PDB file of C-alpha atoms in Angstrom:
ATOM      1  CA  UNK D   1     -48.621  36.057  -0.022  1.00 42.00           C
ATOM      2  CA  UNK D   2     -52.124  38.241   0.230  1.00 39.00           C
ATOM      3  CA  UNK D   3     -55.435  37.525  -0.996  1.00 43.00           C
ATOM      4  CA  UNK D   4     -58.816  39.193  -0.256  1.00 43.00           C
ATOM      5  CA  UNK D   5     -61.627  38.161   1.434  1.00 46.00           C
ATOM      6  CA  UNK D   6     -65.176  38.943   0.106  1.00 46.00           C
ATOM      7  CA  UNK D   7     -66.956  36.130   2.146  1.00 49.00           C
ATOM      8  CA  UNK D   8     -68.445  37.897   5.212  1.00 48.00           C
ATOM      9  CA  UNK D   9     -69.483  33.973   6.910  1.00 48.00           C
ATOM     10  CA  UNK D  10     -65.511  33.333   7.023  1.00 47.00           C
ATOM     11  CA  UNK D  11     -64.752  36.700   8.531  1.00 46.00           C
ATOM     12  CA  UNK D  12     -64.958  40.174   7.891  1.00 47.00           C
ATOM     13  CA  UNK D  13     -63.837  41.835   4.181  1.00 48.00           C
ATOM     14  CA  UNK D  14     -60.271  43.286   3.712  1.00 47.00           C
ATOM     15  CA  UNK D  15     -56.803  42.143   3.317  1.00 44.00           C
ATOM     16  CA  UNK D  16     -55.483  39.059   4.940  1.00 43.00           C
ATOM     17  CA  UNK D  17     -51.253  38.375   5.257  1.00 42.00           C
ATOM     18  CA  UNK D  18     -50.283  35.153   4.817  1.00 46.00           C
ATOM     19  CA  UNK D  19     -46.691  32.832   5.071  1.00 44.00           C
ATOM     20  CA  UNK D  20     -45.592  31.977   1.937  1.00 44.00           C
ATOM     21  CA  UNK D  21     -44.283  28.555   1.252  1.00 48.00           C
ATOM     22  CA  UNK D  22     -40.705  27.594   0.973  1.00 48.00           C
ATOM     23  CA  UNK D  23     -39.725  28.148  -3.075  1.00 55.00           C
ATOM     24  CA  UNK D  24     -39.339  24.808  -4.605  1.00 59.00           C
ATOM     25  CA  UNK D  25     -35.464  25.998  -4.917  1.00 59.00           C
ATOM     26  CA  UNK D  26     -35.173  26.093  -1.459  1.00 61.00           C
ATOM     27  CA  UNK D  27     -37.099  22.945  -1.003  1.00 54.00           C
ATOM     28  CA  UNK D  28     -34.598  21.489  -3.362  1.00 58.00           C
ATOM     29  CA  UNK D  29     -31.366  22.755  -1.290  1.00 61.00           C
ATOM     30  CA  UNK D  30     -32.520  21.355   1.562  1.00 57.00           C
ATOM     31  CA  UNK D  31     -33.412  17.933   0.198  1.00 51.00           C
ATOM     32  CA  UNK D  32     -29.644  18.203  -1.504  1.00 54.00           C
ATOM     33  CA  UNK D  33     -28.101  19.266   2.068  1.00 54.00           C
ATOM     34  CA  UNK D  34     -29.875  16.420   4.241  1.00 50.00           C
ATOM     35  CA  UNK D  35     -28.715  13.942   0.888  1.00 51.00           C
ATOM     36  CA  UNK D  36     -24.597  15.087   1.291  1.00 56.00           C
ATOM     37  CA  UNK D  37     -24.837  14.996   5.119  1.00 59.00           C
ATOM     38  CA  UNK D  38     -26.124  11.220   4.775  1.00 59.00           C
ATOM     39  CA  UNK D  39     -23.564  10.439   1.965  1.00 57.00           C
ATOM     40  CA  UNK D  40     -20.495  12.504   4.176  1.00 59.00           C
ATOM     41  CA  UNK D  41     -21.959  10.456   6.890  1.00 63.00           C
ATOM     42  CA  UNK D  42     -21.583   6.689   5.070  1.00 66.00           C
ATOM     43  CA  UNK D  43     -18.219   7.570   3.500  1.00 64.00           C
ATOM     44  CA  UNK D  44     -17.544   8.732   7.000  1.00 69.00           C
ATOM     45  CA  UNK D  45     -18.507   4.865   8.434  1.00 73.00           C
ATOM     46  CA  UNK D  46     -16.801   3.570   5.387  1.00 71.00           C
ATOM     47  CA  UNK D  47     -13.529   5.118   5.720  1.00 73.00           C
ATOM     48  CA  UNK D  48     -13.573   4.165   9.377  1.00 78.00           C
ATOM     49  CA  UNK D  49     -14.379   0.433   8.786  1.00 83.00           C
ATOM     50  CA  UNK D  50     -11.529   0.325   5.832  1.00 82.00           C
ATOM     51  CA  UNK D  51      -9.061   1.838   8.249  1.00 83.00           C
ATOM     52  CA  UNK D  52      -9.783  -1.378  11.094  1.00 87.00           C
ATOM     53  CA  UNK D  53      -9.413  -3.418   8.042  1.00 89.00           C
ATOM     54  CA  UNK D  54      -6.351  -2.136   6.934  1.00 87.00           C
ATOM     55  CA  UNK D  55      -4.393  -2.344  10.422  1.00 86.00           C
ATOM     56  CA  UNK D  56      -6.306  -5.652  11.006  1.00 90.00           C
ATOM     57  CA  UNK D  57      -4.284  -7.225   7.170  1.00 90.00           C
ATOM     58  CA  UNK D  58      -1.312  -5.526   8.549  1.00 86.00           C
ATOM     59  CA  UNK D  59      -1.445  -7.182  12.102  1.00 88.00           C
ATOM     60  CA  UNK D  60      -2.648 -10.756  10.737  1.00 90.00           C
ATOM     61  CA  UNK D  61      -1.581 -11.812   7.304  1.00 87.00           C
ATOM     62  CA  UNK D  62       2.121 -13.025   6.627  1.00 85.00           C
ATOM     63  CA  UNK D  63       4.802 -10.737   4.759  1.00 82.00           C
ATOM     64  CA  UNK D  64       3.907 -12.934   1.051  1.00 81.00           C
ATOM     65  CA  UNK D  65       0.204 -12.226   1.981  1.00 89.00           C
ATOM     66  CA  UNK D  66       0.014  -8.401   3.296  1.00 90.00           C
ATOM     67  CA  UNK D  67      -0.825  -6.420  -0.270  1.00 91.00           C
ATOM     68  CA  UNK D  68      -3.165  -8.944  -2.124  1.00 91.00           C
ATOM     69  CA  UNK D  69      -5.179  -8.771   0.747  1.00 92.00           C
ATOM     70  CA  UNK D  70      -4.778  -5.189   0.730  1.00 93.00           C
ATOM     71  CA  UNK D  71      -5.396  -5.139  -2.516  1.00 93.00           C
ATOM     72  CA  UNK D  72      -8.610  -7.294  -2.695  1.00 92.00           C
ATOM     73  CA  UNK D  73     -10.135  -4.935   0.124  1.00 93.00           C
ATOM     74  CA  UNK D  74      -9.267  -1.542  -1.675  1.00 94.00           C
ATOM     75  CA  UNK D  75     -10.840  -3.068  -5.248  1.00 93.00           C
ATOM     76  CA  UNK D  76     -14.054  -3.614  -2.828  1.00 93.00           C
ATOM     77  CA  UNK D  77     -14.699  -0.844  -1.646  1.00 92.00           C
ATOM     78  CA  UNK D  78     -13.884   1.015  -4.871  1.00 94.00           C
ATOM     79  CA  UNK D  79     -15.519  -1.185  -6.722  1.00 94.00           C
ATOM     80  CA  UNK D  80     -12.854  -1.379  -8.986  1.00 95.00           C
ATOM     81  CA  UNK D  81     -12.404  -5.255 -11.051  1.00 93.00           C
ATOM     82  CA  UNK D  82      -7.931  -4.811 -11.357  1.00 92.00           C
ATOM     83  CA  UNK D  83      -5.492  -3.393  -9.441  1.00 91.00           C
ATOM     84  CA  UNK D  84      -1.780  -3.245  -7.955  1.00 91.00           C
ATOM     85  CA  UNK D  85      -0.171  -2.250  -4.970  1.00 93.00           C
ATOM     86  CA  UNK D  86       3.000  -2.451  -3.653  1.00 92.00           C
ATOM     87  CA  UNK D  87       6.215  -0.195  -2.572  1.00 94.00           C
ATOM     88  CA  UNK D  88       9.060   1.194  -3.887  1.00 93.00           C
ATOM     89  CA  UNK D  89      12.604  -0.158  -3.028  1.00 91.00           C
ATOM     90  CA  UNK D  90      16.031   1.253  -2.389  1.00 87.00           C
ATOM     91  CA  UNK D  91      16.733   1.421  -5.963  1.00 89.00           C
ATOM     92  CA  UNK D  92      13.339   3.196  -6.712  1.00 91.00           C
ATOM     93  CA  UNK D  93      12.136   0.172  -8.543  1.00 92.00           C
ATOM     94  CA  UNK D  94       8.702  -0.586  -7.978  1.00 92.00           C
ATOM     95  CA  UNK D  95       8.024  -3.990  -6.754  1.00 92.00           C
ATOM     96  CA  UNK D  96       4.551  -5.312  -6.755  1.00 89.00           C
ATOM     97  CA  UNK D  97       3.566  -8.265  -4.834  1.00 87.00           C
ATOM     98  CA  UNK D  98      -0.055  -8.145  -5.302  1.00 84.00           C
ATOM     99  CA  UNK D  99       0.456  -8.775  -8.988  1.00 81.00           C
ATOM    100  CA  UNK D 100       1.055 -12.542  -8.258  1.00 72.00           C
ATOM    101  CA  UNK D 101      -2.692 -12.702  -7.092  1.00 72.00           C
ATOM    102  CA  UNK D 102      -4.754 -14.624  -9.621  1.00 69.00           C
ATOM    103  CA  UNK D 103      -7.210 -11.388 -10.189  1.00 66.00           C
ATOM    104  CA  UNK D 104      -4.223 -10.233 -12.183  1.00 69.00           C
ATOM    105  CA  UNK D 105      -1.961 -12.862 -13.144  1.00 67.00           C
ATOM    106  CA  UNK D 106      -4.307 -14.936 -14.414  1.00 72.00           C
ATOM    107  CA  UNK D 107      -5.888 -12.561 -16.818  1.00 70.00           C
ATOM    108  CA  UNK D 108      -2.711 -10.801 -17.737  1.00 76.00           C
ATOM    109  CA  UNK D 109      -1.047 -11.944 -21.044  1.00 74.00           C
ATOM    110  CA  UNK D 110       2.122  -9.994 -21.530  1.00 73.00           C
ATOM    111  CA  UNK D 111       5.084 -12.416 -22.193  1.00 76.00           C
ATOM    112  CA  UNK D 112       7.656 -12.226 -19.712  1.00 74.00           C
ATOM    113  CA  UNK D 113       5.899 -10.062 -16.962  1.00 74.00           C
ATOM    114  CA  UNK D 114       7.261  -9.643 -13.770  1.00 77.00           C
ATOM    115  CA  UNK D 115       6.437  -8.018 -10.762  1.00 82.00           C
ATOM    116  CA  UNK D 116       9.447  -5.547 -10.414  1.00 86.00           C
ATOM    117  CA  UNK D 117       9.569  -2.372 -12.596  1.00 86.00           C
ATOM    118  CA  UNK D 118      12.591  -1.065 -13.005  1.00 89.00           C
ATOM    119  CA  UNK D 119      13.271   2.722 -12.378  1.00 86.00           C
ATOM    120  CA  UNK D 120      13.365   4.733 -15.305  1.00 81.00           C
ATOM    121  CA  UNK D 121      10.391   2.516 -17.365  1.00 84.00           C
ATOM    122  CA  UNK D 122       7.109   4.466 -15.413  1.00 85.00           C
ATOM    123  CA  UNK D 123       4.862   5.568 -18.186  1.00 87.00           C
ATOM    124  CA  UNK D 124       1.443   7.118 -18.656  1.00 90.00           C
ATOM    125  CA  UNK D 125      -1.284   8.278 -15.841  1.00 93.00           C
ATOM    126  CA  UNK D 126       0.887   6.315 -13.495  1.00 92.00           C
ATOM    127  CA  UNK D 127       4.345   8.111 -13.640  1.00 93.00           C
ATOM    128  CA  UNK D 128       2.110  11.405 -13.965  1.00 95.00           C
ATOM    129  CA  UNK D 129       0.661  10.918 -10.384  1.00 95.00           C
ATOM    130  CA  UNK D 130       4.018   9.706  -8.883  1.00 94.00           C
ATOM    131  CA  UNK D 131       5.689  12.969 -10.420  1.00 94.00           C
ATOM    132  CA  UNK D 132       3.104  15.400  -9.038  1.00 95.00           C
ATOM    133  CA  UNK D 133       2.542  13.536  -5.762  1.00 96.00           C
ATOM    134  CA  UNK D 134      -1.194  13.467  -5.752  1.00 95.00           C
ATOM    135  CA  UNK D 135      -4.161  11.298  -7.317  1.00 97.00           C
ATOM    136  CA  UNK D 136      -4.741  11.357 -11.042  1.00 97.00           C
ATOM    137  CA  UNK D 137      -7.901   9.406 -12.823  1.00 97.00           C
ATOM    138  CA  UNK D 138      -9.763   8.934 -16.112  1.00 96.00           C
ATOM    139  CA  UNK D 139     -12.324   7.787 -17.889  1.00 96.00           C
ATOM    140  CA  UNK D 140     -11.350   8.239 -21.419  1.00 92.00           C
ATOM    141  CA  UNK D 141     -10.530   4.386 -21.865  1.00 85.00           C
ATOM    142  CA  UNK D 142     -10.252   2.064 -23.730  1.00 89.00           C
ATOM    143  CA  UNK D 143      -6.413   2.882 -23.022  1.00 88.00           C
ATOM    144  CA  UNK D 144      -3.094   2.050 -25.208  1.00 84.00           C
ATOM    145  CA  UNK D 145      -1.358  -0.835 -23.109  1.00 82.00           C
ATOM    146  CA  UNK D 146       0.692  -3.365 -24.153  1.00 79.00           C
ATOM    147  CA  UNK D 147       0.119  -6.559 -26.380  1.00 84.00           C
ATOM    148  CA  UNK D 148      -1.906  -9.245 -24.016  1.00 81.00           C
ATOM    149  CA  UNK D 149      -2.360  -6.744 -21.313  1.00 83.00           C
ATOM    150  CA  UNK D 150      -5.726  -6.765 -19.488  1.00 86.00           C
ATOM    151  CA  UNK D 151      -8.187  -4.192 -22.021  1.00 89.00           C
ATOM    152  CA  UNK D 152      -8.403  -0.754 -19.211  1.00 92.00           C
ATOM    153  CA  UNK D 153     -11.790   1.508 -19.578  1.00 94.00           C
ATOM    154  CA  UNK D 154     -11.329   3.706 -16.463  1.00 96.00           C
ATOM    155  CA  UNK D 155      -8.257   3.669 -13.905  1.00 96.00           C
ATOM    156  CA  UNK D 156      -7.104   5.472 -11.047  1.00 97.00           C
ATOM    157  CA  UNK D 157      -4.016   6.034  -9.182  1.00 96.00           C
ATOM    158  CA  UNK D 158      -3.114   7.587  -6.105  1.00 96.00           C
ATOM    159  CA  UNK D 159       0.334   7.542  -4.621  1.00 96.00           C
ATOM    160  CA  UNK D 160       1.115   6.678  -0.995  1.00 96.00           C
ATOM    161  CA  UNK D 161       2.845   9.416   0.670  1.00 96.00           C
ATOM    162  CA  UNK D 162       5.350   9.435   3.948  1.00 96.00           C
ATOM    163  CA  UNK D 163       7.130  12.613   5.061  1.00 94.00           C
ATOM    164  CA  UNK D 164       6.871  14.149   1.649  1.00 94.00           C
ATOM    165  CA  UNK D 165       8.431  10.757   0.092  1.00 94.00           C
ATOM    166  CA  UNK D 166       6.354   8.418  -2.340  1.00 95.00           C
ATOM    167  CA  UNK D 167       7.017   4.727  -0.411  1.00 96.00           C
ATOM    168  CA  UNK D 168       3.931   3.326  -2.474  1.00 95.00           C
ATOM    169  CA  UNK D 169       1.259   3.711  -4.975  1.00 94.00           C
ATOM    170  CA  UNK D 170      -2.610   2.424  -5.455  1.00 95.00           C
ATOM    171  CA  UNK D 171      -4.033   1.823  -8.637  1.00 94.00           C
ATOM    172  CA  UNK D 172      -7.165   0.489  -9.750  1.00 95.00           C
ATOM    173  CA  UNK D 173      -9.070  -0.262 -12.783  1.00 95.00           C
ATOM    174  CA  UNK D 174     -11.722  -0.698 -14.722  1.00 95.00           C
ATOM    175  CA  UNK D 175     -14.943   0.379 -12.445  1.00 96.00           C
ATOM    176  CA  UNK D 176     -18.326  -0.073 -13.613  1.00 94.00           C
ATOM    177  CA  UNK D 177     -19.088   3.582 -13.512  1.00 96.00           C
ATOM    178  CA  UNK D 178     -17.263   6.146 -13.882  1.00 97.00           C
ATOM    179  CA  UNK D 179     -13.846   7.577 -11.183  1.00 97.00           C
ATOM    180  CA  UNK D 180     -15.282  10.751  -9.458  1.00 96.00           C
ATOM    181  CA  UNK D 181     -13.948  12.714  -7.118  1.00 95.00           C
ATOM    182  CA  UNK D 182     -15.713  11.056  -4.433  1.00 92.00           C
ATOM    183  CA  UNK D 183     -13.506   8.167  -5.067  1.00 94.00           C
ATOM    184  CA  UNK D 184     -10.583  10.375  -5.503  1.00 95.00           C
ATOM    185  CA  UNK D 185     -11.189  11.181  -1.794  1.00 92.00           C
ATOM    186  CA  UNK D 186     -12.078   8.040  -0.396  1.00 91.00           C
ATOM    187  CA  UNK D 187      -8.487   6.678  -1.911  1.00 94.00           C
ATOM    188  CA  UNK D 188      -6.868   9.371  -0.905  1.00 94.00           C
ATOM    189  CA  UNK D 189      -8.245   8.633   2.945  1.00 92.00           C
ATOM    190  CA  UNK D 190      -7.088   4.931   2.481  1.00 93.00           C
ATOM    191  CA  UNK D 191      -3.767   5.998   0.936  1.00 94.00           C
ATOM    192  CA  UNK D 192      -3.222   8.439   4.342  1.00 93.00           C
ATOM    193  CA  UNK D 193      -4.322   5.179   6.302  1.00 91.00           C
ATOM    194  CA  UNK D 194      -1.511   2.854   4.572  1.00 92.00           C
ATOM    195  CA  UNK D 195       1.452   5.251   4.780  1.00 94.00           C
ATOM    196  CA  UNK D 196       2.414   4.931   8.268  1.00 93.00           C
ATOM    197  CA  UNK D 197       1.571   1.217   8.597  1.00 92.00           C
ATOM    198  CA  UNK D 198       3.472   0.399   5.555  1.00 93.00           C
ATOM    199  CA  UNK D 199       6.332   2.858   6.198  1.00 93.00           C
ATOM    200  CA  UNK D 200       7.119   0.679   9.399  1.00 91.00           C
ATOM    201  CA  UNK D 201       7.105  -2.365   7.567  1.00 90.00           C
ATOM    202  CA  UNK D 202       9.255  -1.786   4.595  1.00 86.00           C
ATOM    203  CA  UNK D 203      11.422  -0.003   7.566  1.00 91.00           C
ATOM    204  CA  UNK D 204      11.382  -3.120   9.147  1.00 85.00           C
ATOM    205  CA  UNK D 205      12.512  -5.181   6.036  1.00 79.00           C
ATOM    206  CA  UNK D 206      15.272  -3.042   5.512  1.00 82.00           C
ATOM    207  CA  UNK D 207      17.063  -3.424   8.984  1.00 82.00           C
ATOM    208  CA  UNK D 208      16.206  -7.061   8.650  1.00 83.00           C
ATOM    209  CA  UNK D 209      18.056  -6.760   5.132  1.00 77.00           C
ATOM    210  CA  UNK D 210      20.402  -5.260   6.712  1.00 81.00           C
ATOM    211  CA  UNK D 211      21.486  -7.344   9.509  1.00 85.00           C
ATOM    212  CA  UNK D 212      21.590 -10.701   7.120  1.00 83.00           C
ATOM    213  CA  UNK D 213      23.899  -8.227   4.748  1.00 81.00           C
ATOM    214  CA  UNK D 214      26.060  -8.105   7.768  1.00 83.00           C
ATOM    215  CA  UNK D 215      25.979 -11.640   8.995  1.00 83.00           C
ATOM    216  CA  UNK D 216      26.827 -12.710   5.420  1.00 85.00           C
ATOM    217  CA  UNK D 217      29.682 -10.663   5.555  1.00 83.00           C
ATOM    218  CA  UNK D 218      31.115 -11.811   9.237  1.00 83.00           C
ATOM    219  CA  UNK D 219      30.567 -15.218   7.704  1.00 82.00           C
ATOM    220  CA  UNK D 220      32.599 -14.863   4.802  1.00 83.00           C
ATOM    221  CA  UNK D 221      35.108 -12.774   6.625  1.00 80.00           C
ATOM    222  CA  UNK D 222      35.883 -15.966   9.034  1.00 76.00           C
ATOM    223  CA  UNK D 223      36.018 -18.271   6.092  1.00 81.00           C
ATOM    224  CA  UNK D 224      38.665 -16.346   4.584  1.00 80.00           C
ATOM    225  CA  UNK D 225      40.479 -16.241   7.814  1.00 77.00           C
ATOM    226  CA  UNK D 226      40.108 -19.533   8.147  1.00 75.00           C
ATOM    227  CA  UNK D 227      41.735 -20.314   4.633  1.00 78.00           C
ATOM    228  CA  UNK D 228      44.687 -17.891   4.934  1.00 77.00           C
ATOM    229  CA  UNK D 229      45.303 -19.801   8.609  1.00 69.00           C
ATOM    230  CA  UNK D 230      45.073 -22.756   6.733  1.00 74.00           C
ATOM    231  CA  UNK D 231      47.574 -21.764   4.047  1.00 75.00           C
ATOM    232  CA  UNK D 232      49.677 -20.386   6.161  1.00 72.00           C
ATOM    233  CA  UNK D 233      49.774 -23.622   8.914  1.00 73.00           C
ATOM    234  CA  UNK D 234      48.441 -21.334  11.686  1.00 77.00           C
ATOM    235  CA  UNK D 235      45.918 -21.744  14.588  1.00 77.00           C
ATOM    236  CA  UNK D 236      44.283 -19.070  16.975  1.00 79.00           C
ATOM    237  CA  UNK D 237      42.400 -19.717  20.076  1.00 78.00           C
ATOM    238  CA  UNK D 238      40.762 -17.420  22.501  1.00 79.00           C
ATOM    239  CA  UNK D 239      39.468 -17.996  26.456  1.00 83.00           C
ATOM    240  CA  UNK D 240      36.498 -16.842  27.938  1.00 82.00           C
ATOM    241  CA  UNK D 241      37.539 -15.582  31.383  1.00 84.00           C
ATOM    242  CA  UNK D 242      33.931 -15.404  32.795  1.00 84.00           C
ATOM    243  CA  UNK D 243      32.903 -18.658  31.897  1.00 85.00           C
ATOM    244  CA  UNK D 244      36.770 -20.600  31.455  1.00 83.00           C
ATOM    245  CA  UNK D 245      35.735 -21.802  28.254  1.00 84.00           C
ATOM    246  CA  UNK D 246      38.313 -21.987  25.621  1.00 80.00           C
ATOM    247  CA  UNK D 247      37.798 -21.932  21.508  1.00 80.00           C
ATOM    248  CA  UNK D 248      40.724 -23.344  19.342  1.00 80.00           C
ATOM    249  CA  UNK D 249      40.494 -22.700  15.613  1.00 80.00           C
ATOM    250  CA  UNK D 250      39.890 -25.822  12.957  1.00 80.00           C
ATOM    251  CA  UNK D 251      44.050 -25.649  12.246  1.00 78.00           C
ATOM    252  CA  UNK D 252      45.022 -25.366  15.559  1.00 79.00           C
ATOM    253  CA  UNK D 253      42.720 -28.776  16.003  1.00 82.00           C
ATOM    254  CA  UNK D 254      44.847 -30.276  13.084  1.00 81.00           C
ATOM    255  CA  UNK D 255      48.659 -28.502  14.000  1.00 80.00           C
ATOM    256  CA  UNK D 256      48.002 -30.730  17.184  1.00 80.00           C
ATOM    257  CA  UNK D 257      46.893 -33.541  15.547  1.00 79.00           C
ATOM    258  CA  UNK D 258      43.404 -32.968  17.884  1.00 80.00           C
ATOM    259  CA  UNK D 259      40.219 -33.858  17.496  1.00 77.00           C
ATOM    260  CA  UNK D 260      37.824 -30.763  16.804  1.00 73.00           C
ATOM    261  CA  UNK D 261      35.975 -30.496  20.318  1.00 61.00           C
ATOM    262  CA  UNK D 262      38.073 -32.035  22.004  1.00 62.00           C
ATOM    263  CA  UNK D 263      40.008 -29.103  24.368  1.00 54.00           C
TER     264      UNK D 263
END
């Protein structure tokens, strides 16, 4: 900026340079940069204290417990009023535990609603995002949902991704305000935060599926062995060398008119 100066008591006549002030545009960026650095900074703190959260459910609440109380914390911090979350299973069903909570169940009037949907019957927003593998939201409610099924204004839904392979899904409804991308993000984070955790645990439940599978099986196996001995008036027995200790089959007991136990 210049101006002149024509009073000789404040110094002598002639041109005098000057800094120009910051433009109120620049003022403006700068008040807009220091405002997304705080905000980066909170979701920042907020993603971090979800994430203890999360491992902390995981860790401490019992199998019939683990996603309502995932659930409740995820509406929370999304500020979201309905939700579900649970996993997909072998048969690519979609089982959904947290459904049972009374934030749902409760309020939910279809007839006949269960918490298993069947492969094949994903519809809407919800298939859309499974399909494409990423998070999905709108806020062109009130949406077309079934008769007695809780009115939806806004919703959300973000799969949860491990290795490339959906094992899950979040979605939420009915927010005060409108889904933004912020909370696109922010899901997304928690979502990332899940997958592992929850990988290992349905991992888990299928080897434990597993072994009972096979113990059910040994068990019938020796009760129809034990029938056809039965049938056919036959015994077995066996020794164990290390310890001496020998086993006679139930018709053995009885071919020699024995007492079970008592050999």
């Amino acid at each position: 900026m210049i101006r002149l100066n024509r009073d000789d008591k404040e110094g002598p006549k002639g041109i005098i340079s000057e800094r120009a002030p910051a433009s109120t545009a620049g003022l403006q960026q700068e008040i807009h940069a220091h405002k997304d650095s705080d905000a980066a900074q909170q979701e920042s703190v907020t993603a971090m204290r979800t994430r203890n959260k999360i491992l902390e459910i995981f860790h401490t609440s019992p199998d019939e417990e683990v996603y309502g109380n995932l659930l409740d914390l995820i509406l929370a911090v999304l500020k979201s009023k309905f939700g579900t979350f649970g996993y997909f299973d072998q048969e690519g069903s979609f089982v959904i535990p947290s459904m049972t909570r009374d934030i749902y169940w409760e309020k939910c009037r279809v007839p006949d609603k269960e918490i298993i949907f069947k492969k094949g019957t994903f519809g809407g927003i919800w298939a859309r995002a499974m399909e494409a593998k990423k998070t999905l939201y709108s806020n062109d409610g009130p949406f077309n949902t079934p008769p007695g099924h809780i009115p939806i204004t806004n919703t959300i839904v973000t799969p949860v991704i491990y290795q490339n392979q959906v094992i899950s899904s979040i979605h939420l409804a009915n927010k005060e305000t409108d889904y933004d991308e912020n909370d696109r993000v922010l899901l997304e984070i928690i979502a990332e935060q899940v997958a592992p955790v929850l990988n290992a645990r349905l991992e888990r439940d299928r080897l434990e599926k597993k072994r009972r599978e096979a113990e059910r099986a040994i068990l019938r196996s020796q009760e129809r062995l034990a029938q056809a001995l039965a049938m056919a008036h036959m015994g077995c027995w066996e020794i164990d060398l290390d310890s001496n200790k020998i086993w006679w089959s139930d018709e053995l007991y009885r071919i020699f008119g024995q007492d079970p136990g008592t050999v």
